[in-house]
Structure formats: structure tokens, C-alpha cells
Amino acid sequence: MKIFRLIILILHLGILFLLLGSLLNAYVPPRIFPWFNLLSLGFPILMIVYILMTVFWIFSWKKRAFVFMLVGLIFINPVKRIINFSSDKKEKAAIKIVSFNVKGGIMGKEEIGKYLKSQEADVILLQEGRGGDFPYLEEYKRVNFSGVGTILTQHKVLNTKELDFPEKSEIPPAVQADIEIKGKVYRFIDVYLHPFKFEREMVTLNGNSDANEQKMKDIVKRLIPTFKIHQKQIELIKNAVESSPYPVILAGDFNSVPNSYEYYHLSSGLEDAFLSAGKGSATSFHDYKFPIRIDYIFSSPSVKAVSYVVDRSVSFSDHYPVISEFSSDSK
């Protein structure tokens, strides 16, 4: 039994160091050491194993259980970025936002258009719209440069811009629009970071160990270069946020999980609407069996989220729509 407990202890410490490694994404960029960003992908599994091992020590009546429990408190916020239970907000909603990767509308433009119209949102931010027009949204003003990111609104649009590099990237990572709503101006940035371009069969493991090993190698080969592309794109987007004379609402498909380098640096100086007002699971991508959150809505601290919903009642895409309401700018 002592040998078994020693093995569990070594494994538990190993899991702890891996979890701590995922927190280093806040400081270490992928160009220097991309492997920390890989840990963010496995964070939910690592955290579950960590909790189960802590429970084992509790039932074993070992004092080390309290040590692991105390250290585990470090991961409360990282866990809340995936599963959260915030209190109801008393502030009155003034702005409603919908962010939705519509996958080019290939699963039904009619249904998507009708759904978006029914939301009566002030601003709709679409990703992978591919330049298509959606029925029922004719009265919305449209900001669309590349066909990837699209901003729709019925309010006054003051300025628009496509965020891209001088040499032009394959997919521009964002579009922005300064929009006046009820006498106040906000900068909306619709984000679509470089995709990993995975198909379901590429990440589905089977009983063939050699094939699975090759799949894992292929996955890593695709992940690491994309992490590095994301770092460059994030620098561009952060400049648009930091130079904004208006409060910012940043939303879209980040193609990145919570606790990743992308999450830490795009949320820097902003508030995660899910952390502020979300309840339950934040999972927004449902094409794989593994629960994944890659769609987000962030805002300047002066714009407070009063609600946050991942609408799982619709299946017009491999993403669920993310809907958030905000109180008006307090400044």
C-alpha cells in the first residue's frame, strides 16, 4: 500500500506541475516556449485528475490532502473560465451583443437569419460569414471587409477598419467598428484568430496505437505553428484595444481555450463577460465530443456584463451563439 501511495503522490505532484505550467501562458509567449500553450488544451482533464487524487488523500486521512487542497485554490479562476456560477446582476441592460461563428451559413442561412433577427441585438458579430447576406437582416448596417468577420448593427457607425498586417495575412484576424449607441460610442472588435483547420477524423483516436501516435504527432505539428501565428495576431488586436478612445467590446472565435496564451493576452485590461455574468458551462464549440470553449466576449471595465448565455438550443453551426448584455458605459 505504501508503494501505491508513493506512486499516487508522484503522479499528483506531476499533475500539479503541469497545471502550474499552464498558468505560465500569462508570461511566456509561444515563440519562446509553445509547450505551455499545449497544456492549456489539457487543463480540464488535468484538473479533474488533480481533484480526484486530492479526494483520494482525504479518504486516506493523510495531512497532505490539506496541502493539495490549499494549493488547488490557485486554480479557482482558471476553472471558472470554463464553469462558472455568478450571481444575478441588478444593473439594467442597455446593450445586447450576439457573437456567432456561422460556418458560412452552410447549415441554413434562412434559419440563421431568422434566429439573429429574433434576438433584437444592438450589435451582431459574425465569424466565418464568408461575405454572405443573411435573410431578415436587411435593415442592419454591415461592416465586412474580408468576408470572414462581419459586424451588423442598426445604430450609427462612425468608423470601420480591417485589422491586418501590411503584407496581408491569409485570414485577417479582426474587423473593428466604432458605433454610437444611445448617445455613447463603443469600439467593437470582431475577432477570428487563425484556425487550426482540424477535421473531426484528424482528432478522433481509434484502436490502432500506431495510427493514434501519428495523429498526435500531426496534431502537435499543426498546433505549434498556429500558436505562433496567434501571438502575432494578438499584438495587432491589442494595439487596437489600447489605442481606442472609446470603451471596447471584443468578441469572436479565438480558436483558443481558456488559460491559453491567447486568452490571457486578449483579456488583458478587459473583463470576461462569462466570469462576470455567466452560469454553468461556457462550452461553445460542439463538433467534437470533448467540451471546448473558444468563443468569448470581453469588455472594458467601464462596460459591465449583466448577462451571458451560450445558446445551446440552436444547431445552425458547429459553434453555439454567445449572447451577452451590458449596462451602459459608467463614465
Short mmCIF file of C-alpha atoms in Angstrom, two decimals:
data_model
loop_
_atom_site.label_atom_id
_atom_site.label_comp_id
_atom_site.label_asym_id
_atom_site.label_seq_id
_atom_site.Cartn_x
_atom_site.Cartn_y
_atom_site.Cartn_z
CA MET A 1 0.00 0.00 0.00
CA LYS A 2 2.91 2.37 0.74
CA ILE A 3 4.31 1.85 -2.76
CA PHE A 4 0.87 2.53 -4.27
CA ARG A 5 0.54 5.77 -2.27
CA LEU A 6 4.04 6.80 -3.30
CA ILE A 7 3.12 6.31 -6.96
CA ILE A 8 -0.07 8.35 -6.47
CA LEU A 9 1.92 11.09 -4.72
CA ILE A 10 4.45 11.30 -7.56
CA LEU A 11 1.65 11.40 -10.13
CA HIS A 12 -0.21 14.04 -8.12
CA LEU A 13 2.87 16.25 -7.94
CA GLY A 14 3.41 15.76 -11.66
CA ILE A 15 -0.16 16.85 -12.42
CA LEU A 16 0.31 19.87 -10.15
CA PHE A 17 3.43 20.99 -12.01
CA LEU A 18 1.65 20.60 -15.35
CA LEU A 19 -1.25 22.73 -14.09
CA LEU A 20 1.18 25.36 -12.85
CA GLY A 21 2.84 25.25 -16.25
CA SER A 22 -0.45 26.22 -17.90
CA LEU A 23 -0.52 29.39 -15.77
CA LEU A 24 2.79 30.44 -17.33
CA ASN A 25 0.90 31.22 -20.54
CA ALA A 26 0.29 34.62 -18.97
CA TYR A 27 4.05 35.31 -19.19
CA VAL A 28 5.75 33.04 -21.74
CA PRO A 29 4.90 33.64 -25.44
CA PRO A 30 4.62 30.71 -27.90
CA ARG A 31 7.60 31.96 -29.91
CA ILE A 32 9.78 31.29 -26.88
CA PHE A 33 8.17 28.11 -25.50
CA PRO A 34 4.92 26.93 -27.14
CA TRP A 35 4.58 23.82 -24.98
CA PHE A 36 2.96 25.73 -22.12
CA ASN A 37 0.13 26.59 -24.51
CA LEU A 38 -0.34 22.90 -25.23
CA LEU A 39 -1.01 22.38 -21.52
CA SER A 40 -4.00 24.73 -21.71
CA LEU A 41 -5.70 22.24 -24.04
CA GLY A 42 -5.46 19.52 -21.42
CA PHE A 43 -6.29 21.76 -18.45
CA PRO A 44 -9.83 20.34 -17.83
CA ILE A 45 -8.58 16.74 -17.75
CA LEU A 46 -5.57 17.63 -15.61
CA MET A 47 -7.83 19.48 -13.17
CA ILE A 48 -10.27 16.58 -12.89
CA VAL A 49 -7.43 14.15 -12.18
CA TYR A 50 -5.97 16.57 -9.62
CA ILE A 51 -9.31 16.79 -7.78
CA LEU A 52 -9.80 13.01 -7.81
CA MET A 53 -6.33 12.46 -6.35
CA THR A 54 -7.00 15.09 -3.68
CA VAL A 55 -10.19 13.24 -2.76
CA PHE A 56 -8.13 10.06 -2.50
CA TRP A 57 -5.85 11.70 0.08
CA ILE A 58 -8.86 12.98 2.00
CA PHE A 59 -10.33 9.49 2.31
CA SER A 60 -6.87 8.16 3.16
CA TRP A 61 -6.75 10.55 6.13
CA LYS A 62 -3.43 11.99 5.01
CA LYS A 63 -2.35 15.50 6.02
CA ARG A 64 -1.04 16.09 2.51
CA ALA A 65 -4.71 16.32 1.44
CA PHE A 66 -4.90 19.76 3.05
CA VAL A 67 -1.72 20.86 1.25
CA PHE A 68 -3.14 19.83 -2.12
CA MET A 69 -6.46 21.49 -1.24
CA LEU A 70 -4.77 24.77 -0.38
CA VAL A 71 -2.58 24.72 -3.49
CA GLY A 72 -5.66 23.86 -5.54
CA LEU A 73 -7.16 27.24 -4.64
CA ILE A 74 -4.73 28.77 -7.15
CA PHE A 75 -6.83 27.25 -9.92
CA ILE A 76 -10.23 28.64 -8.89
CA ASN A 77 -10.23 31.40 -11.54
CA PRO A 78 -8.84 29.15 -14.30
CA VAL A 79 -11.67 26.69 -13.56
CA LYS A 80 -14.26 29.48 -13.50
CA ARG A 81 -13.28 30.38 -17.05
CA ILE A 82 -14.81 27.04 -18.05
CA ILE A 83 -17.53 26.50 -15.44
CA ASN A 84 -18.89 29.46 -13.50
CA PHE A 85 -21.81 30.34 -11.23
CA SER A 86 -22.08 34.11 -10.94
CA SER A 87 -24.79 35.91 -9.00
CA ASP A 88 -27.70 37.67 -10.71
CA LYS A 89 -26.93 41.26 -11.67
CA LYS A 90 -29.14 44.18 -10.63
CA GLU A 91 -27.91 46.60 -13.28
CA LYS A 92 -30.23 47.34 -16.18
CA ALA A 93 -29.11 46.07 -19.58
CA ALA A 94 -28.50 48.79 -22.16
CA ILE A 95 -26.62 46.93 -24.93
CA LYS A 96 -27.22 43.43 -26.28
CA ILE A 97 -24.46 41.61 -28.18
CA VAL A 98 -24.57 38.37 -30.17
CA SER A 99 -21.34 36.70 -31.30
CA PHE A 100 -21.70 33.69 -33.57
CA ASN A 101 -19.42 31.67 -35.86
CA VAL A 102 -21.97 30.76 -38.53
CA LYS A 103 -19.69 28.46 -40.55
CA GLY A 104 -20.50 30.26 -43.77
CA GLY A 105 -24.20 29.61 -43.29
CA ILE A 106 -23.86 26.17 -44.86
CA MET A 107 -26.25 24.68 -42.28
CA GLY A 108 -29.05 27.08 -43.17
CA LYS A 109 -28.86 30.81 -43.96
CA GLU A 110 -32.62 31.15 -43.62
CA GLU A 111 -32.62 29.70 -40.12
CA ILE A 112 -29.57 31.73 -39.05
CA GLY A 113 -31.04 34.97 -40.34
CA LYS A 114 -34.38 34.35 -38.63
CA TYR A 115 -32.63 33.47 -35.37
CA LEU A 116 -30.41 36.56 -35.40
CA LYS A 117 -33.37 38.78 -36.21
CA SER A 118 -35.30 37.35 -33.24
CA GLN A 119 -32.50 38.32 -30.83
CA GLU A 120 -33.09 42.04 -31.44
CA ALA A 121 -29.43 42.68 -30.64
CA ASP A 122 -27.79 46.09 -30.84
CA VAL A 123 -24.69 44.57 -32.41
CA ILE A 124 -24.16 41.19 -34.07
CA LEU A 125 -20.62 39.93 -34.60
CA LEU A 126 -20.31 37.04 -37.04
CA GLN A 127 -17.29 34.91 -37.85
CA GLU A 128 -16.87 32.81 -40.98
CA GLY A 129 -19.72 34.72 -42.59
CA ARG A 130 -17.81 34.47 -45.88
CA GLY A 131 -19.41 37.64 -47.15
CA GLY A 132 -22.86 36.11 -47.37
CA ASP A 133 -26.08 38.01 -46.82
CA PHE A 134 -28.50 36.50 -44.32
CA PRO A 135 -32.26 36.87 -44.75
CA TYR A 136 -34.25 39.08 -42.35
CA LEU A 137 -31.22 41.30 -41.59
CA GLU A 138 -31.64 43.81 -44.43
CA GLU A 139 -32.16 46.76 -42.07
CA TYR A 140 -28.81 46.19 -40.35
CA LYS A 141 -25.78 48.24 -41.37
CA ARG A 142 -22.97 45.93 -42.36
CA VAL A 143 -19.23 46.11 -41.69
CA ASN A 144 -17.46 43.46 -43.73
CA PHE A 145 -14.03 43.69 -45.34
CA SER A 146 -12.76 40.18 -45.96
CA GLY A 147 -15.93 38.14 -45.62
CA VAL A 148 -14.58 36.38 -42.51
CA GLY A 149 -15.55 38.87 -39.81
CA THR A 150 -18.84 40.76 -40.12
CA ILE A 151 -20.33 43.35 -37.76
CA LEU A 152 -24.06 44.15 -38.06
CA THR A 153 -25.86 46.96 -36.28
CA GLN A 154 -28.91 49.22 -36.56
CA HIS A 155 -27.03 52.06 -34.86
CA LYS A 156 -24.80 54.77 -36.28
CA VAL A 157 -21.40 53.53 -37.48
CA LEU A 158 -18.71 56.20 -37.15
CA ASN A 159 -15.53 54.44 -38.29
CA THR A 160 -14.58 51.00 -39.58
CA LYS A 161 -11.28 49.22 -40.11
CA GLU A 162 -9.91 45.83 -41.03
CA LEU A 163 -7.10 44.74 -38.72
CA ASP A 164 -4.42 43.13 -40.83
CA PHE A 165 -0.70 43.27 -41.47
CA PRO A 166 0.87 45.29 -44.32
CA GLU A 167 1.84 42.06 -46.09
CA LYS A 168 -1.77 40.80 -45.75
CA SER A 169 -2.28 37.54 -43.86
CA GLU A 170 -4.22 34.56 -45.16
CA ILE A 171 -7.18 35.48 -42.96
CA PRO A 172 -7.32 38.96 -41.35
CA PRO A 173 -7.73 38.32 -37.62
CA ALA A 174 -10.29 41.04 -36.87
CA VAL A 175 -12.51 43.88 -38.04
CA GLN A 176 -13.49 46.84 -35.91
CA ALA A 177 -16.27 49.41 -35.88
CA ASP A 178 -16.85 52.46 -33.70
CA ILE A 179 -20.61 52.52 -33.11
CA GLU A 180 -22.75 55.11 -31.38
CA ILE A 181 -25.46 53.56 -29.19
CA LYS A 182 -27.85 55.76 -27.21
CA GLY A 183 -25.51 58.73 -27.36
CA LYS A 184 -22.34 56.84 -26.39
CA VAL A 185 -19.62 55.47 -28.66
CA TYR A 186 -18.12 52.00 -28.31
CA ARG A 187 -15.42 50.21 -30.26
CA PHE A 188 -16.49 46.72 -31.30
CA ILE A 189 -13.78 44.32 -32.44
CA ASP A 190 -14.84 41.09 -34.13
CA VAL A 191 -12.06 38.50 -33.75
CA TYR A 192 -11.34 35.38 -35.76
CA LEU A 193 -7.86 34.09 -34.99
CA HIS A 194 -6.09 31.83 -37.44
CA PRO A 195 -7.88 28.43 -37.49
CA PHE A 196 -6.19 25.10 -36.83
CA LYS A 197 -8.12 23.57 -39.75
CA PHE A 198 -8.78 20.29 -37.99
CA GLU A 199 -11.36 17.87 -39.28
CA ARG A 200 -13.11 15.53 -36.86
CA GLU A 201 -11.38 12.41 -38.20
CA MET A 202 -7.99 14.08 -37.67
CA VAL A 203 -8.52 14.27 -33.89
CA THR A 204 -10.54 11.07 -33.38
CA LEU A 205 -8.44 8.28 -31.91
CA ASN A 206 -9.16 4.60 -32.62
CA GLY A 207 -7.83 1.21 -31.51
CA ASN A 208 -4.75 1.38 -33.72
CA SER A 209 -1.92 2.58 -31.47
CA ASP A 210 0.47 3.36 -34.34
CA ALA A 211 -2.17 5.40 -36.16
CA ASN A 212 -3.07 7.21 -32.95
CA GLU A 213 0.58 8.05 -32.28
CA GLN A 214 0.92 9.50 -35.77
CA LYS A 215 -2.28 11.51 -35.30
CA MET A 216 -0.94 13.01 -32.08
CA LYS A 217 2.31 13.99 -33.81
CA ASP A 218 0.36 15.57 -36.68
CA ILE A 219 -1.83 17.48 -34.21
CA VAL A 220 1.19 18.92 -32.39
CA LYS A 221 2.84 19.85 -35.70
CA ARG A 222 -0.25 21.85 -36.61
CA LEU A 223 -0.81 23.39 -33.16
CA ILE A 224 2.60 24.92 -32.52
CA PRO A 225 2.92 26.98 -35.74
CA THR A 226 -0.64 28.23 -35.23
CA PHE A 227 0.16 29.33 -31.66
CA LYS A 228 2.97 31.44 -33.09
CA ILE A 229 0.67 32.98 -35.71
CA HIS A 230 -1.81 33.80 -32.94
CA GLN A 231 0.86 35.63 -30.97
CA LYS A 232 1.48 37.98 -33.90
CA GLN A 233 -2.26 38.50 -34.46
CA ILE A 234 -2.82 39.23 -30.77
CA GLU A 235 -0.25 42.04 -30.86
CA LEU A 236 -2.23 43.66 -33.69
CA ILE A 237 -5.57 43.33 -31.87
CA LYS A 238 -4.21 44.55 -28.53
CA ASN A 239 -2.94 47.70 -30.24
CA ALA A 240 -6.49 48.40 -31.48
CA VAL A 241 -7.83 47.90 -27.95
CA GLU A 242 -5.20 50.01 -26.19
CA SER A 243 -5.38 52.87 -28.70
CA SER A 244 -9.17 53.08 -28.59
CA PRO A 245 -10.59 56.40 -27.36
CA TYR A 246 -13.82 54.55 -26.56
CA PRO A 247 -14.81 51.62 -24.33
CA VAL A 248 -14.14 48.35 -26.12
CA ILE A 249 -16.23 45.22 -26.60
CA LEU A 250 -14.06 42.45 -28.03
CA ALA A 251 -15.76 39.25 -29.17
CA GLY A 252 -15.49 36.34 -31.53
CA ASP A 253 -13.97 32.96 -32.23
CA PHE A 254 -10.47 32.95 -30.74
CA ASN A 255 -9.69 29.36 -31.76
CA SER A 256 -8.14 29.13 -28.30
CA VAL A 257 -9.20 27.63 -24.99
CA PRO A 258 -9.33 29.35 -21.58
CA ASN A 259 -5.98 29.67 -19.78
CA SER A 260 -4.14 29.77 -23.08
CA TYR A 261 -1.68 32.46 -24.10
CA GLU A 262 -4.37 33.87 -26.38
CA TYR A 263 -6.88 34.10 -23.55
CA TYR A 264 -4.53 35.78 -21.08
CA HIS A 265 -3.30 38.40 -23.52
CA LEU A 266 -6.53 39.25 -25.35
CA SER A 267 -8.32 39.62 -22.00
CA SER A 268 -5.57 41.84 -20.57
CA GLY A 269 -7.18 45.07 -19.40
CA LEU A 270 -10.64 43.74 -20.25
CA GLU A 271 -13.28 41.73 -18.37
CA ASP A 272 -14.54 38.31 -19.39
CA ALA A 273 -18.34 38.60 -19.61
CA PHE A 274 -18.69 34.92 -18.69
CA LEU A 275 -16.73 35.42 -15.47
CA SER A 276 -18.84 38.46 -14.64
CA ALA A 277 -22.29 37.18 -15.52
CA GLY A 278 -22.15 33.60 -16.80
CA LYS A 279 -23.60 30.48 -15.22
CA GLY A 280 -22.87 26.83 -15.90
CA SER A 281 -20.63 25.68 -18.73
CA ALA A 282 -19.05 28.07 -21.24
CA THR A 283 -18.60 25.34 -23.87
CA SER A 284 -19.30 26.93 -27.24
CA PHE A 285 -17.83 24.52 -29.82
CA HIS A 286 -19.66 21.21 -30.11
CA ASP A 287 -18.27 19.46 -33.17
CA TYR A 288 -16.05 17.22 -31.02
CA LYS A 289 -17.14 15.11 -28.05
CA PHE A 290 -14.69 16.95 -25.82
CA PRO A 291 -16.20 20.17 -24.37
CA ILE A 292 -14.38 23.23 -25.70
CA ARG A 293 -14.78 26.96 -25.10
CA ILE A 294 -13.26 29.02 -27.91
CA ASP A 295 -15.86 31.81 -28.28
CA TYR A 296 -15.63 34.84 -25.99
CA ILE A 297 -16.96 38.29 -25.21
CA PHE A 298 -14.68 40.72 -23.35
CA SER A 299 -15.35 44.34 -22.44
CA SER A 300 -13.69 47.40 -20.94
CA PRO A 301 -14.14 47.58 -17.15
CA SER A 302 -16.49 50.56 -17.55
CA VAL A 303 -18.94 48.40 -19.53
CA LYS A 304 -20.34 45.80 -17.13
CA ALA A 305 -21.81 42.49 -18.29
CA VAL A 306 -25.21 41.81 -16.71
CA SER A 307 -25.94 38.54 -18.53
CA TYR A 308 -24.09 35.89 -20.53
CA VAL A 309 -25.65 32.93 -22.30
CA VAL A 310 -24.33 30.21 -24.59
CA ASP A 311 -27.47 29.35 -26.56
CA ARG A 312 -27.41 25.58 -26.98
CA SER A 313 -30.99 25.50 -28.27
CA VAL A 314 -29.79 26.09 -31.85
CA SER A 315 -27.57 23.95 -34.07
CA PHE A 316 -27.02 26.04 -37.19
CA SER A 317 -23.25 25.71 -36.94
CA ASP A 318 -20.51 23.77 -35.16
CA HIS A 319 -20.49 26.71 -32.71
CA TYR A 320 -23.23 27.89 -30.40
CA PRO A 321 -24.17 31.59 -30.39
CA VAL A 322 -22.84 33.56 -27.42
CA ILE A 323 -25.13 36.31 -26.15
CA SER A 324 -24.32 38.97 -23.58
CA GLU A 325 -25.99 42.11 -22.28
CA PHE A 326 -24.15 45.08 -20.80
CA SER A 327 -25.01 48.10 -18.74
CA SER A 328 -24.11 51.40 -20.38
CA ASP A 329 -20.65 52.90 -20.03
CA SER A 330 -20.39 54.26 -16.48
CA LYS A 331 -18.02 57.09 -17.49
#
